[in-house]
One Martini backbone bead per residue (centre of mass of N, CA, C, O) as a GRO file, in nm:
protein
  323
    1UNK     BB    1  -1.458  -0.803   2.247
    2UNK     BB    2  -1.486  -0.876   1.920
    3UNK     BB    3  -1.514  -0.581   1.793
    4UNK     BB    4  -1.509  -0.431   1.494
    5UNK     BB    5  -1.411  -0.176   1.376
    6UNK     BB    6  -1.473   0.066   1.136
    7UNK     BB    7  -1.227   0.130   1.017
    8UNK     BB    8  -0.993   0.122   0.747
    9UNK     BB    9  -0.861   0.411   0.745
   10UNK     BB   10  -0.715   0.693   0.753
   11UNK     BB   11  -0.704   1.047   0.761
   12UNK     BB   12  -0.725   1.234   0.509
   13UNK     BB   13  -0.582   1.526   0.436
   14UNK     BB   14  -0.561   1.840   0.251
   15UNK     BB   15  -0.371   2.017   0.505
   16UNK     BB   16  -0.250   2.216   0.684
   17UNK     BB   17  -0.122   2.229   0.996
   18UNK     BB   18  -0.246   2.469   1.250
   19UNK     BB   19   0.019   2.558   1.400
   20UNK     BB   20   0.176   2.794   1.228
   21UNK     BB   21  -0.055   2.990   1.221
   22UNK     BB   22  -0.169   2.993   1.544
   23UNK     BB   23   0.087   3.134   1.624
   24UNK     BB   24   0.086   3.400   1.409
   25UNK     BB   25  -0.177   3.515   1.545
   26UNK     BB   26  -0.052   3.487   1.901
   27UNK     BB   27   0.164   3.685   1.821
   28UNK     BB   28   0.009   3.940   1.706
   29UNK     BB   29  -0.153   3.964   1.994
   30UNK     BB   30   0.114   3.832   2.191
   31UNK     BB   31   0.403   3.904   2.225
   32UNK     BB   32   0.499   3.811   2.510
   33UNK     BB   33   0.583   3.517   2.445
   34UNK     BB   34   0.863   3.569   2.323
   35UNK     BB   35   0.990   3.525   2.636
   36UNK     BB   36   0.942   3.213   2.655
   37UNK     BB   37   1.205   3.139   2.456
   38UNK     BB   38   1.383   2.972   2.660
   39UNK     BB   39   1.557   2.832   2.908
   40UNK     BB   40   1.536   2.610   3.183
   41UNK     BB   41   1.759   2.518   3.392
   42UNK     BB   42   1.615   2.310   3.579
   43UNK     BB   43   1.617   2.088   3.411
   44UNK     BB   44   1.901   1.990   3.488
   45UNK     BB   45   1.839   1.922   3.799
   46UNK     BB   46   1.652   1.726   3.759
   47UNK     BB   47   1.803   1.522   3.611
   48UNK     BB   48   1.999   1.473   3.797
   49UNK     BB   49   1.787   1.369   4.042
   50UNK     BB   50   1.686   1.150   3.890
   51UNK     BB   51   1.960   0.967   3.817
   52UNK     BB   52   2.010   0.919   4.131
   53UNK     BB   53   1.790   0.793   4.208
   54UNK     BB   54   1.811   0.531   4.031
   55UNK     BB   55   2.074   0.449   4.158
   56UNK     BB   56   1.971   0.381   4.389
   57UNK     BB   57   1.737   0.190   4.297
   58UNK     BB   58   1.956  -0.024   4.191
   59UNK     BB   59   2.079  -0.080   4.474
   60UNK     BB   60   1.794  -0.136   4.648
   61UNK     BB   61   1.761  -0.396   4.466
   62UNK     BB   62   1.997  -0.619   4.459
   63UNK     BB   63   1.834  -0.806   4.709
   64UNK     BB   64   1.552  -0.854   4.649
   65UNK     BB   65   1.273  -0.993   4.578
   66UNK     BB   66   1.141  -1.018   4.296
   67UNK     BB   67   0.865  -0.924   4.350
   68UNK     BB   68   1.019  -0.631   4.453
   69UNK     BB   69   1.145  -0.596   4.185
   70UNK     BB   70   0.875  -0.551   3.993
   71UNK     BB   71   0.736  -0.355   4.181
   72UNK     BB   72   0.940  -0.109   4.158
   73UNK     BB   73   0.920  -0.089   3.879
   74UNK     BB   74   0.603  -0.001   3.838
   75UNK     BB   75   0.626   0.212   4.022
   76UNK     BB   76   0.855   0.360   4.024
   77UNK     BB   77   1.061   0.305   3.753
   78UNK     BB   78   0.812   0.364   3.588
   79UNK     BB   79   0.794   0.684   3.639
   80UNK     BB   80   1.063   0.785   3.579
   81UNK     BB   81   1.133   0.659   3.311
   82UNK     BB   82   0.884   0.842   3.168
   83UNK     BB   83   0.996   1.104   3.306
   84UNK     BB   84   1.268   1.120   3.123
   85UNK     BB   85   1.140   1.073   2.825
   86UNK     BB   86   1.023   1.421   2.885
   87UNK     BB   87   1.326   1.504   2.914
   88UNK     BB   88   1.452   1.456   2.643
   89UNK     BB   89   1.215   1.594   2.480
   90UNK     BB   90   1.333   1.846   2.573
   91UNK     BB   91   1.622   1.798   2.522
   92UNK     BB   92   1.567   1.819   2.182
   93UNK     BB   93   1.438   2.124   2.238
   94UNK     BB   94   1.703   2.289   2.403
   95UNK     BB   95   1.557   2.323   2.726
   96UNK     BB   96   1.857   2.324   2.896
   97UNK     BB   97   2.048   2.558   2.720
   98UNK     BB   98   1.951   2.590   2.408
   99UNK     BB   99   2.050   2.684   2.074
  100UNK     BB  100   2.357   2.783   2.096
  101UNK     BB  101   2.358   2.497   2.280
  102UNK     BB  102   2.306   2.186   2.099
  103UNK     BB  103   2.548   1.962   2.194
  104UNK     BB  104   2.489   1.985   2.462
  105UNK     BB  105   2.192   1.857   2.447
  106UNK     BB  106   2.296   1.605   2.360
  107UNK     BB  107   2.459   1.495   2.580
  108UNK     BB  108   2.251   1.528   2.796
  109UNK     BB  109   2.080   1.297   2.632
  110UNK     BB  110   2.223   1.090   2.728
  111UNK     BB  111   2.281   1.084   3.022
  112UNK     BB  112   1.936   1.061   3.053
  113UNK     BB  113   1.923   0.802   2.900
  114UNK     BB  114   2.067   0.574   3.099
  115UNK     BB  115   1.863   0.447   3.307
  116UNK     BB  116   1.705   0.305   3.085
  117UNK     BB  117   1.898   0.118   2.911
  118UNK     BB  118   1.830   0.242   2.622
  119UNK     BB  119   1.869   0.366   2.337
  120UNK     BB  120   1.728   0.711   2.250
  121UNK     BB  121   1.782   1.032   2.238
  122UNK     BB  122   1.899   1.114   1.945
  123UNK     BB  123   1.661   0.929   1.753
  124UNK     BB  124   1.476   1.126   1.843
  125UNK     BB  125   1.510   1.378   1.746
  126UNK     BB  126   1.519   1.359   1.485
  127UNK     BB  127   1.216   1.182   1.499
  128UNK     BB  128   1.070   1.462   1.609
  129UNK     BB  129   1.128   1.703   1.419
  130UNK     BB  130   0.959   1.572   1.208
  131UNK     BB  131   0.681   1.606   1.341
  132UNK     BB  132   0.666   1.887   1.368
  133UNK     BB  133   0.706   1.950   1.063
  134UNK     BB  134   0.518   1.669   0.940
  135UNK     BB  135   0.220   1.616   1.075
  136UNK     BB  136   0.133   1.345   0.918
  137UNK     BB  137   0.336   1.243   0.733
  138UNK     BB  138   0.430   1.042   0.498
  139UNK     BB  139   0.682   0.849   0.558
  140UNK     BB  140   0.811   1.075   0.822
  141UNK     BB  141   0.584   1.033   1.053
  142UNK     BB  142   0.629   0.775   1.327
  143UNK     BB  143   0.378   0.811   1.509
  144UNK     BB  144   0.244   0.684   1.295
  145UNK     BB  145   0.086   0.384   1.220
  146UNK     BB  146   0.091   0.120   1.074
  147UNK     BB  147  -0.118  -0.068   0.885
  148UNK     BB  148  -0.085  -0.310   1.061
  149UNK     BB  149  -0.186  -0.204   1.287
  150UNK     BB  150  -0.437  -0.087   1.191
  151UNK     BB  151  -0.558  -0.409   1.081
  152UNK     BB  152  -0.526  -0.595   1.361
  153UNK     BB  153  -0.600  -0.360   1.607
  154UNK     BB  154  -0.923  -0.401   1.577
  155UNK     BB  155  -0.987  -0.501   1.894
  156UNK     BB  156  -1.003  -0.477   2.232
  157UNK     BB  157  -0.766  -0.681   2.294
  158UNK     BB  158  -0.577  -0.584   2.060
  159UNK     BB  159  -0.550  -0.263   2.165
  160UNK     BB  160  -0.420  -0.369   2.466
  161UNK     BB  161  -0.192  -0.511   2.316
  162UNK     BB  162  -0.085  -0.225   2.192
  163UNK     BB  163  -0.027  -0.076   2.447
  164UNK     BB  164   0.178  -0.298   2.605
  165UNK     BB  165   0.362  -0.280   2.292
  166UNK     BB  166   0.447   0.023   2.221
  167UNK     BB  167   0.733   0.016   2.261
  168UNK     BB  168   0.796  -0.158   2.000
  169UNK     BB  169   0.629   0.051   1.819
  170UNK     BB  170   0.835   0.264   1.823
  171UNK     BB  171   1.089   0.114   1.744
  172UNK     BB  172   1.051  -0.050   1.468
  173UNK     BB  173   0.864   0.215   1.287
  174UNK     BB  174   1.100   0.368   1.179
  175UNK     BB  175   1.203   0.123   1.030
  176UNK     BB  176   0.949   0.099   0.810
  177UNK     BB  177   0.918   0.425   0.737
  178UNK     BB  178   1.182   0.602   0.798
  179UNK     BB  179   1.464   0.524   0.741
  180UNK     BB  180   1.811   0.606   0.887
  181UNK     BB  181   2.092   0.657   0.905
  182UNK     BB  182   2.385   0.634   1.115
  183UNK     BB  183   2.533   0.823   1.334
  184UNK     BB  184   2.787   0.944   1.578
  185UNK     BB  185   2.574   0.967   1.801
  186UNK     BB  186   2.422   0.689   1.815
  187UNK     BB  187   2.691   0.531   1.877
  188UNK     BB  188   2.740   0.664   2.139
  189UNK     BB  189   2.464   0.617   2.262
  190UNK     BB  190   2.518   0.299   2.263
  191UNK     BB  191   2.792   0.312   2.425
  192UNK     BB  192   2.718   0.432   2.680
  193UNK     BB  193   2.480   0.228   2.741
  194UNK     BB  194   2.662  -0.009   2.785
  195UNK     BB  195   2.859   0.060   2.969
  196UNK     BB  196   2.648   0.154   3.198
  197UNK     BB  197   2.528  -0.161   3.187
  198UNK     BB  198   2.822  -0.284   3.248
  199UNK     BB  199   2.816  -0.158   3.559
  200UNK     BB  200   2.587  -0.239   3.690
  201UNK     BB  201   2.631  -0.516   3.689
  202UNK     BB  202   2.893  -0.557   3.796
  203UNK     BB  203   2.820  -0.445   4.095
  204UNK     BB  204   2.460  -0.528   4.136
  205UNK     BB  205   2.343  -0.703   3.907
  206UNK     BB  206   2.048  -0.824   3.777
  207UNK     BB  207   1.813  -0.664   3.910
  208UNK     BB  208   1.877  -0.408   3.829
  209UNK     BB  209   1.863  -0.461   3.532
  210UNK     BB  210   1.545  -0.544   3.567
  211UNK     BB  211   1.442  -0.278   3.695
  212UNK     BB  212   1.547  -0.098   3.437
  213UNK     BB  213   1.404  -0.246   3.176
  214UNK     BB  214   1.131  -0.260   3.309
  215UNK     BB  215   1.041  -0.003   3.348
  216UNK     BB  216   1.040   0.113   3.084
  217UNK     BB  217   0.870  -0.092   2.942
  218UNK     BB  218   0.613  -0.056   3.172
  219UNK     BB  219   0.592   0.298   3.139
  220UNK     BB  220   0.555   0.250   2.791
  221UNK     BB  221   0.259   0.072   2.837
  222UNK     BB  222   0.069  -0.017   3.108
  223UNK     BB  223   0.038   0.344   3.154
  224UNK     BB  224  -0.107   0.606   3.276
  225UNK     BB  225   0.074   0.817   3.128
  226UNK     BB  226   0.052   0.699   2.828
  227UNK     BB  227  -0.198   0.821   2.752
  228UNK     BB  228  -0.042   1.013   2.578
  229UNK     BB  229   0.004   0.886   2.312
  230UNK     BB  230  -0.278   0.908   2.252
  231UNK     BB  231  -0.421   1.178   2.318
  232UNK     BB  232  -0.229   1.369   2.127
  233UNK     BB  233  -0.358   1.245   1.797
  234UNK     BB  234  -0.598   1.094   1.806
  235UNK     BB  235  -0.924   1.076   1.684
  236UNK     BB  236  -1.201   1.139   1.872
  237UNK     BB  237  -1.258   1.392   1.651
  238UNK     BB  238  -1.361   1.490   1.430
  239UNK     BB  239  -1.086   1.753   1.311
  240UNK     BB  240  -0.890   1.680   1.577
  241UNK     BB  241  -0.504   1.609   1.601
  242UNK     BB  242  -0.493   1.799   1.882
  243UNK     BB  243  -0.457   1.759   2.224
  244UNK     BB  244  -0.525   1.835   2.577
  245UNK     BB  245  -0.391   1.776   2.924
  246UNK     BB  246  -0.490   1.893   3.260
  247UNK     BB  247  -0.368   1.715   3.442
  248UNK     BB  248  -0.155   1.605   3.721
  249UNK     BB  249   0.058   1.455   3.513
  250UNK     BB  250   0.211   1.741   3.459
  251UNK     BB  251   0.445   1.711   3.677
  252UNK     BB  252   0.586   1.401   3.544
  253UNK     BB  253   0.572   1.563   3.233
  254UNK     BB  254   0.638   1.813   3.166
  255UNK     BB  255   0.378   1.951   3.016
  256UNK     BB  256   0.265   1.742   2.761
  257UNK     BB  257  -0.015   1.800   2.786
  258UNK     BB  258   0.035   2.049   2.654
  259UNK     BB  259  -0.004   1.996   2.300
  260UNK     BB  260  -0.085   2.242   2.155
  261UNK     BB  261   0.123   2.462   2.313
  262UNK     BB  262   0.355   2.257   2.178
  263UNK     BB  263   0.293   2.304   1.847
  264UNK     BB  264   0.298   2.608   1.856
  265UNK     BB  265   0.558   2.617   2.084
  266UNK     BB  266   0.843   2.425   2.093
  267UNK     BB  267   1.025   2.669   2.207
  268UNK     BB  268   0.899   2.621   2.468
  269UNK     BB  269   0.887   2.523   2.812
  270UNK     BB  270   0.701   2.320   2.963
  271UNK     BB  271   0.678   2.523   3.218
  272UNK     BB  272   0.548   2.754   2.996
  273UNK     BB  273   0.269   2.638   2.894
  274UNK     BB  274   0.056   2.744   3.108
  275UNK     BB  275   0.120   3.072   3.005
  276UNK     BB  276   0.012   3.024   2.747
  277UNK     BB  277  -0.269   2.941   2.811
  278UNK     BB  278  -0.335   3.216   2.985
  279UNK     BB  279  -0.303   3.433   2.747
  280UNK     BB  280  -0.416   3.252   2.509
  281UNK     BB  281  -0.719   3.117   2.614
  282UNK     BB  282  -0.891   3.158   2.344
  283UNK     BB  283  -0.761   2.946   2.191
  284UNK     BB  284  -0.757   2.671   2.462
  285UNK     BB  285  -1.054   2.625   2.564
  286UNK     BB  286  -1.219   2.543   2.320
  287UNK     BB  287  -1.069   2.294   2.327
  288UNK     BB  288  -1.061   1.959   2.323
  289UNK     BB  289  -1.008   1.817   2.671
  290UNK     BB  290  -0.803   1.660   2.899
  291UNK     BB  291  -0.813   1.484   3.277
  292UNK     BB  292  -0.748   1.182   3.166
  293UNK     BB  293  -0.568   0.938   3.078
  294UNK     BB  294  -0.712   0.658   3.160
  295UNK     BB  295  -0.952   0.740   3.005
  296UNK     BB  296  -0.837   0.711   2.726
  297UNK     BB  297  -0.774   0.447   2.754
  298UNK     BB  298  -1.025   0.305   2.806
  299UNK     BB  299  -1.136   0.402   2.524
  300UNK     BB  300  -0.993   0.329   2.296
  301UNK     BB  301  -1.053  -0.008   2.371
  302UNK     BB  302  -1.415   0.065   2.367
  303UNK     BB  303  -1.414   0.196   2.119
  304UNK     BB  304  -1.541   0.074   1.799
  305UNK     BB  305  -1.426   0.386   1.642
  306UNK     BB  306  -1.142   0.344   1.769
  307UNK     BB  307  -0.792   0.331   1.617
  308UNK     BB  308  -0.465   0.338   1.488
  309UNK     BB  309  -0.638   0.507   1.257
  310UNK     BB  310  -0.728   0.747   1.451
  311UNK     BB  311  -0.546   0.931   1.218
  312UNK     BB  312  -0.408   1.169   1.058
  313UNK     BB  313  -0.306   1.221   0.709
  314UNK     BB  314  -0.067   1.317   0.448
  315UNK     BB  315   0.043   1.480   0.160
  316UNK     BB  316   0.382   1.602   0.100
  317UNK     BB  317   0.477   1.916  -0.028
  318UNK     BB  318   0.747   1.957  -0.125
  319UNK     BB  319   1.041   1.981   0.026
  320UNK     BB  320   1.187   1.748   0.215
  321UNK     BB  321   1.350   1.804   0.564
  322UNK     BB  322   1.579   1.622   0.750
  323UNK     BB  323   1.790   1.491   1.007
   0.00000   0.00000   0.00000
């Protein structure tokens, strides 16, 4: 269980990430793909009857005893609450209204990151669009875990502890790696979360409140789901940065899973990434890939030769543009 991994360092690499290229092949030989870069509006409803649900389990838990609030935390409400942040994340990328109507998009991701309790829409946009531009560039990348983590979190035990502890360590290292200045719509979006948890609490009491901000930090904890957050881009294989994921939960995470596909291709909405792998299949089938997010999770803590270090990180030659 104290078994120290063998890497000691991040996997630097000196070539561009392939999905760029990648793209510009399947577009070659697949132009029909074109076809899928719209808005999904489906999206905008699915997020409204989110939104609608946890209100009533934050009303439904108002009375219950704590250990069945605690209880329903983890089961529903940590469900809902991590597939709300991969509705954010299409909503990120423009697929509820479309790239036309773009602030559309920013206030609808106010809206749905209400139930989570903590404000997350706007800052993660800013940096996830960072990720896809730069993916594992140093200093700009904050998906990459600092040093810190890549050399404390070591060992079975204290890997477990950083799954556990993962929503800090998202929320954190961006302020370590890349701090940027606070805009317009984050203070927007700080005071919009504010306002709607003393609403909440106002009405229904702390039990709804700790229901809320429980399910949040247990469903980006140690859950089944969260599995993708390792899954993506952790290095399973040597020389191979972006894995997908084809099991049966990405039916409650927007297609998050399918991730070769959606780095290849960020603006179709997950809904048709995977008639994306199924016309360009040739692409796509030989590629590594996951079917259990569990087991992903089992395997990096027992795995004594992967750790936080196990990501490629690049060093980004000419000008960077940031939001």
């Amino acid at each position: 269980m104290g078994n120290t991994v063998a890497r000691e360092d991040f996997e630097w690499v000196y070539t561009d990430q392939p999905h760029a290229d990648r793209r510009k092949e399947i577009l070659a030989k697949h132009p029909e793909i074109k076809a899928l870069m719209k808005p999904d509006y489906n999206l905008i409803w699915v997020v409204v009857l989110m939104v609608l649900a946890q209100l009533t389990a934050f009303y439904l838990v108002k009375d219950l005893d704590w250990k069945w609030v605690i209880f329903w935390a983890y089961v529903f409400g940590s469900c809902i609450s991590h597939s709300m942040t991969l509705a954010i994340h299409e909503i990120s990328h423009n697929s509820a209204f479309g790239n036309s109507k773009a602030m559309w998009n920013r206030w609808f991701g106010i809206f749905a990151n209400l139930p989570l309790g903590l404000p997350y829409s706007i800052s993660f946009k800013r940096y996830h669009m960072d990720h896809h531009r730069y993916l594992g560039g140093d200093g700009i990348d904050v998906d990459i875990p600092t040093n810190f983590e890549g050399w404390f979190f070591c060992t079975r035990f204290r890997k477990f502890i950083w799954i556990v502890l993962q929503p800090l360590f998202y929320a954190i290292r961006p302020l370590c790696i890349n701090p940027k200045p606070i805009t317009r719509l984050e203070i927007i979006n700080l005071l919009a979360q504010l306002s709607f948890d003393v609403v909440i609490y106002y009405l229904w009491g702390v039990k709804s409140i700790f229901y809320m901000l429980a399910g949040s930090i247990l469903g980006l904890g140690l859950h089944p789901i969260s599995g993708h957050f390792i899954a993506e881009h952790y290095m399973f294989l040597k020389g191979h940065e972006t894995y997908s994921y084809y099991g049966p939960l990405n039916l409650l995470t927007f297609n998050v899973g399918y991730h070769n596909e959606h780095h290849d291709f960020p603006n179709i909405p997950g809904k048709s990434l995977p008639l994306v792998k199924k016309i360009a299949a040739e692409y796509y089938d030989n590629l590594p890939q996951y079917n259990s997010w569990i087991k992903v999770l089992y395997d990096f803590v027992m795995d004594d030769t992967i750790s936080p270090y196990s990501r490629m990180k690049r060093h980004l030659k000419g000008e960077v543009q940031q939001d």
